[in-house]
mmCIF file of C-alpha atoms and ligand atoms in Angstrom:
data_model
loop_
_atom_site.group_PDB
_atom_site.id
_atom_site.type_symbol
_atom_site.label_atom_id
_atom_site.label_comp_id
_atom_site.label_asym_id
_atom_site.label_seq_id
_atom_site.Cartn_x
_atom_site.Cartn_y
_atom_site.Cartn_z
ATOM 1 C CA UNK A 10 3.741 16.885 -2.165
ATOM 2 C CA UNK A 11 4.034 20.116 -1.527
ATOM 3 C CA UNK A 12 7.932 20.123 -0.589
ATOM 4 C CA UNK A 13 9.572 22.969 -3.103
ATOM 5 C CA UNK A 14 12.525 20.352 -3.640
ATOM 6 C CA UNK A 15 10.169 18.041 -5.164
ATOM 7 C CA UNK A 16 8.947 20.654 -8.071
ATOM 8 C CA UNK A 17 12.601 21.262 -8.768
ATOM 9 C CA UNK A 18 14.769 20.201 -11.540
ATOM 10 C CA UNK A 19 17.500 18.100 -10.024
ATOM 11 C CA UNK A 20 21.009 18.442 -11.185
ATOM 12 C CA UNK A 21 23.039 15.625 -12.927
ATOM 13 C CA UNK A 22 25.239 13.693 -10.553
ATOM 14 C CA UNK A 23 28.971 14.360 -11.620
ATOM 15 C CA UNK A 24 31.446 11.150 -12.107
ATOM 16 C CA UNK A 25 33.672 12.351 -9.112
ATOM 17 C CA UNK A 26 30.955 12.722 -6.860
ATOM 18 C CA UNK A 27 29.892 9.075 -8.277
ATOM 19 C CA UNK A 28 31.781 7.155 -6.006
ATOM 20 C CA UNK A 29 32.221 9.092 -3.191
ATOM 21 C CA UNK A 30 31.286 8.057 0.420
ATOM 22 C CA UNK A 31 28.146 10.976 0.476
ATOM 23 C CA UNK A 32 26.583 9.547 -2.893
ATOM 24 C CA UNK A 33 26.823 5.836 -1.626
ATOM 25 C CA UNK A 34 25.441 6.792 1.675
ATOM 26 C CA UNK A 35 22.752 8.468 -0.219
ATOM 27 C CA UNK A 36 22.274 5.319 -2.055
ATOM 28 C CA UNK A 37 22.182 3.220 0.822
ATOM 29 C CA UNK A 38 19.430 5.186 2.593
ATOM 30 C CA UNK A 39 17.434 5.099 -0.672
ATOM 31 C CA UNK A 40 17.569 1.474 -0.949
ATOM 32 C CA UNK A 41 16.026 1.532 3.353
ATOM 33 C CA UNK A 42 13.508 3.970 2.341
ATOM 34 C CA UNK A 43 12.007 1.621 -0.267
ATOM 35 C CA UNK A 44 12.066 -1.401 1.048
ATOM 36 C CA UNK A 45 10.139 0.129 3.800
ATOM 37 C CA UNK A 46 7.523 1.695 1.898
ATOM 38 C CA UNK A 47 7.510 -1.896 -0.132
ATOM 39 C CA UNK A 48 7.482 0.193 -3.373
ATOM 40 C CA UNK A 49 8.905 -0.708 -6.547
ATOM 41 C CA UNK A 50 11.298 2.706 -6.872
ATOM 42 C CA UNK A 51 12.594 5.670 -5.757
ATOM 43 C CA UNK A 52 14.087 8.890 -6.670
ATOM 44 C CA UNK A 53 16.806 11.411 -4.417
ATOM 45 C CA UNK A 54 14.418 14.225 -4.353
ATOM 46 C CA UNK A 55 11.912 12.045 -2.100
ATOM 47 C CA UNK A 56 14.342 11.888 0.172
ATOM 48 C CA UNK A 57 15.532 15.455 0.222
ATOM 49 C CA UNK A 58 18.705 15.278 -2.442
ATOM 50 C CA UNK A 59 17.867 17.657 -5.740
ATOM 51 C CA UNK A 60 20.245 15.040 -7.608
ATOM 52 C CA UNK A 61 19.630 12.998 -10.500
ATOM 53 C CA UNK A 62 19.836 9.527 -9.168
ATOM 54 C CA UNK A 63 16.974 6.806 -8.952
ATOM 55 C CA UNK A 64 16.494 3.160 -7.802
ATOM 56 C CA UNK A 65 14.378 0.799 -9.259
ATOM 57 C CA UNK A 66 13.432 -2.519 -7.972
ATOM 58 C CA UNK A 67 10.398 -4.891 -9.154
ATOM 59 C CA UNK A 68 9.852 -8.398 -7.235
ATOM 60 C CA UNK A 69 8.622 -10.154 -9.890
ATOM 61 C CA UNK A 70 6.261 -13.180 -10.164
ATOM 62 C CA UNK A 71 2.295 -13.619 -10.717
ATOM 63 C CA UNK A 72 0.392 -10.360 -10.011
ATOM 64 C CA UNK A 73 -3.411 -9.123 -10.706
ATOM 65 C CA UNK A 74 -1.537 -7.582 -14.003
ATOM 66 C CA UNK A 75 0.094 -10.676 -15.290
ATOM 67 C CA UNK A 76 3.162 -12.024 -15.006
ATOM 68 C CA UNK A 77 6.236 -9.707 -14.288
ATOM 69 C CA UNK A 78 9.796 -10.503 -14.340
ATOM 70 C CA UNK A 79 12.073 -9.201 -11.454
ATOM 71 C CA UNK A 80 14.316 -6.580 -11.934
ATOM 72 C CA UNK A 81 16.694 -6.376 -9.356
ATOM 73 C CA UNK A 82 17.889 -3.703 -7.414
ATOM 74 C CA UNK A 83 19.175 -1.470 -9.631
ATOM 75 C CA UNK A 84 20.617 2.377 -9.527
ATOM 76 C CA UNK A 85 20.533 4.720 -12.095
ATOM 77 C CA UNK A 86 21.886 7.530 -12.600
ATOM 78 C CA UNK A 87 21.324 10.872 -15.024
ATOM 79 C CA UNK A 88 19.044 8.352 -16.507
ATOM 80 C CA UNK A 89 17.662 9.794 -20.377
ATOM 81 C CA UNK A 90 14.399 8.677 -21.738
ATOM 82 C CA UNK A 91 13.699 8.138 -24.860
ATOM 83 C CA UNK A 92 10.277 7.520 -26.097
ATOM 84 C CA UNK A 93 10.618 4.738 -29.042
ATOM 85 C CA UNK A 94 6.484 4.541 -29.976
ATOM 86 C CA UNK A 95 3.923 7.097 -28.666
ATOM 87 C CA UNK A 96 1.062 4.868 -27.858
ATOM 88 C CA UNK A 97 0.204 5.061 -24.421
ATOM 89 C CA UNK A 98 -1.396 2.721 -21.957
ATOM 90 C CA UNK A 99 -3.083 3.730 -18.351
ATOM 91 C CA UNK A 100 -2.297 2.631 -14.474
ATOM 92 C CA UNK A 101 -3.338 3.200 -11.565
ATOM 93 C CA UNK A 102 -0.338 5.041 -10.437
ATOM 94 C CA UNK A 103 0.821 5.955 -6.740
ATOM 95 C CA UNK A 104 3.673 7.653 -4.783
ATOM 96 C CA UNK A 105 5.573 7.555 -1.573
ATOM 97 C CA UNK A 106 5.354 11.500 -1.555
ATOM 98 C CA UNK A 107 1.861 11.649 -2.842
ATOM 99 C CA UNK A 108 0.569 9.437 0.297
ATOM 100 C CA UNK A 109 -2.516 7.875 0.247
ATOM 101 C CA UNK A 110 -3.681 8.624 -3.562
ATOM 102 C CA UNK A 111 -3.977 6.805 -6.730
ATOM 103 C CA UNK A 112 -4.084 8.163 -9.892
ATOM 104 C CA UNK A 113 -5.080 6.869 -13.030
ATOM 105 C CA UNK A 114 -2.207 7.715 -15.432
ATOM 106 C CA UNK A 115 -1.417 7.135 -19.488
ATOM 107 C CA UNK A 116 2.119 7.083 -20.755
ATOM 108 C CA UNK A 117 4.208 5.689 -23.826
ATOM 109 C CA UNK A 118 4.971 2.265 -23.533
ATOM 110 C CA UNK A 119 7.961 1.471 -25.225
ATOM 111 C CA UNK A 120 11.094 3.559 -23.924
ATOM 112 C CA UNK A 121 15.042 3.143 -24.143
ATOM 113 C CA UNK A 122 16.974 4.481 -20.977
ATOM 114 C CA UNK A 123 20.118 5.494 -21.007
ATOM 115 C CA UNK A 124 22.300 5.951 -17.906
ATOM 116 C CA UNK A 125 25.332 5.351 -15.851
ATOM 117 C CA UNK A 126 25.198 2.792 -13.314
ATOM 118 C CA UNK A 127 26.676 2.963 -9.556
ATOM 119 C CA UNK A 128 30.045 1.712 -10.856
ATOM 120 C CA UNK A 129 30.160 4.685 -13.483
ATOM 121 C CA UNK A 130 29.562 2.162 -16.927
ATOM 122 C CA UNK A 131 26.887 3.462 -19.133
ATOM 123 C CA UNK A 132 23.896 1.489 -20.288
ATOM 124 C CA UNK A 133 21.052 1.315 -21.828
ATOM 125 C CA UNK A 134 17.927 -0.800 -21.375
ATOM 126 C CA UNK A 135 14.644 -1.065 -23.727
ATOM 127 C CA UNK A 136 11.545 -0.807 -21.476
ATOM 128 C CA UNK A 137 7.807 -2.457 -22.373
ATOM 129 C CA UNK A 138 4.818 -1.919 -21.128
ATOM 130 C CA UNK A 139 4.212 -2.013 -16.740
ATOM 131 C CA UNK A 140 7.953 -1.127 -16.968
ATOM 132 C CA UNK A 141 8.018 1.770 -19.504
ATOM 133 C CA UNK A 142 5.423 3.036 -16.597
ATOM 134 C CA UNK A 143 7.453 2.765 -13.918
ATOM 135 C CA UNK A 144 10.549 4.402 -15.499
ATOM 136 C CA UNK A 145 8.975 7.358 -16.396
ATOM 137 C CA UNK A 146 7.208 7.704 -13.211
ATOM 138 C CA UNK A 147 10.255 7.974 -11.668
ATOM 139 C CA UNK A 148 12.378 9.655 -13.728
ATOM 140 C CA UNK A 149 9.531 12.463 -13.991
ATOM 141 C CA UNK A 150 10.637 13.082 -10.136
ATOM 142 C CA UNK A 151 14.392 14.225 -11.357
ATOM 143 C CA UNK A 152 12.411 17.111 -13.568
ATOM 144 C CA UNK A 153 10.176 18.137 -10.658
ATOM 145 C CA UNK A 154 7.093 16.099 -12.270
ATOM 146 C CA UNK A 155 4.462 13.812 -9.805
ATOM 147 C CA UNK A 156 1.810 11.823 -11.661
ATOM 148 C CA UNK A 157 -1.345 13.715 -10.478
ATOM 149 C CA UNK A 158 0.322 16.534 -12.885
ATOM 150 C CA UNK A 159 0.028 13.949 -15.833
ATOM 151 C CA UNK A 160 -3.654 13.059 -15.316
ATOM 152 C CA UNK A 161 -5.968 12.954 -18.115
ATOM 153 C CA UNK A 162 -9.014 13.495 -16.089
ATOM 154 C CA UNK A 163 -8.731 14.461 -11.947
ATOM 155 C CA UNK A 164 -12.073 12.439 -11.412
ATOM 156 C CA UNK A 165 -9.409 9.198 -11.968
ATOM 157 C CA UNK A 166 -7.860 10.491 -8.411
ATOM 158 C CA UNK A 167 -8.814 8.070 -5.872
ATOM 159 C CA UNK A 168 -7.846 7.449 -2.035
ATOM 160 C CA UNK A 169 -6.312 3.949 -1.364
ATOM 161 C CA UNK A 170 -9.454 2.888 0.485
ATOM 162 C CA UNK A 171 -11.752 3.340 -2.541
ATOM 163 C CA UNK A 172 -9.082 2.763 -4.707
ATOM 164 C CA UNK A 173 -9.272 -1.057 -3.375
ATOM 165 C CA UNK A 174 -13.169 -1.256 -2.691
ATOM 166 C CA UNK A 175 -14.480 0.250 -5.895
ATOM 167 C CA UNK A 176 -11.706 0.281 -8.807
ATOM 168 C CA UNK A 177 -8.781 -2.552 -7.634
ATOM 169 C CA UNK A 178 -10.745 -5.751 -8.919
ATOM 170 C CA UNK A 179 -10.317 -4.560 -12.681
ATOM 171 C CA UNK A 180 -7.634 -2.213 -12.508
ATOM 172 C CA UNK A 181 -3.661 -2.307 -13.148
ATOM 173 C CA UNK A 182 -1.913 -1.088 -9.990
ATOM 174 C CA UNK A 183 1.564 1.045 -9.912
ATOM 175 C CA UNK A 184 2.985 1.373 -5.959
ATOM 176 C CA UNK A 185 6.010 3.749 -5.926
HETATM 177 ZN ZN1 LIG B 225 6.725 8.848 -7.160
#
């Protein structure tokens, strides 16, 4: 936080440049970077690319927030949003380039993404709930957004230690 790149808006990645040998290294080293942090996604501007491009990757399984499913490894890119109900629900929200924070953060919970995939197809995928959460977190990062910008209330910004002494026993959880 902090970086200029990160409060820019990034530009769409074009379908020559999809499968060239940059864009797949890119990809590559985006996939290392989260599996190191152990977050659940990641965008190119956290890594120093203004480019529309994102991965997304959810183990899934029993967690303090229910049961999730896995979604594997996947890349999107020039993902669109579209917000298909308005009501919002909150998590506790937190960010490989906002180290050390949490964030208590509402957001629409039903969503349709549309994108292209690494192999150039488009999609679309319907998003609920923990997941409509995670999308838009990191999609926010391709229009120069973080989540402490989208807080309701800046006395629901916590450090990670008193994140998990005083709020983690009742609260939903977001790592990114
Ligand atoms: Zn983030």
């Amino acid at each position: 936080m902090g970086h200029p790149l990160l409060r820019e808006l990034a530009r769409p990645v074009s379908p020559d440049e999809l499968g060239s040998a940059a864009i797949s290294h890119l990809i590559d080293d985006m996939v290392d970077t989260l599996r190191d942090y152990g977050g659940v996604g990641l965008a190119a501007p956290q890594i120093g690319e203004s480019l529309r491009l994102a991965i997304i990757e959810i183990d899934g399984g029993p967690t303090r927030y229910g049961e999730l499913e896995s979604l594997p490894l996947t890349v999107f890119v020039n993902p669109v949003i579209e917000v298909l109900n308005p009501a919002t629900a909150g998590y506790w929200e937190g960010c490989l380039s906002v180290p050390g924070l949490r964030g208590y953060v509402e957001r629409p919970q039903h969503v349709r993404i549309d994108y292209t995939d690494r192999e150039g197809q488009h999609k679309s995928l319907e998003l609920r709930g923990f997941y409509a959460t995670v999308f838009q977190h990191e999609f926010d990062h391709l229009d120069g957004v973080l989540y402490v910008d989208r807080l309701n209330d800046t006395r629901q910004l916590t450090f990670e230690r008193e994140f998990e002494r005083y709020l983690a026993p009742s609260a939903d959880l977001v790592v990114d």
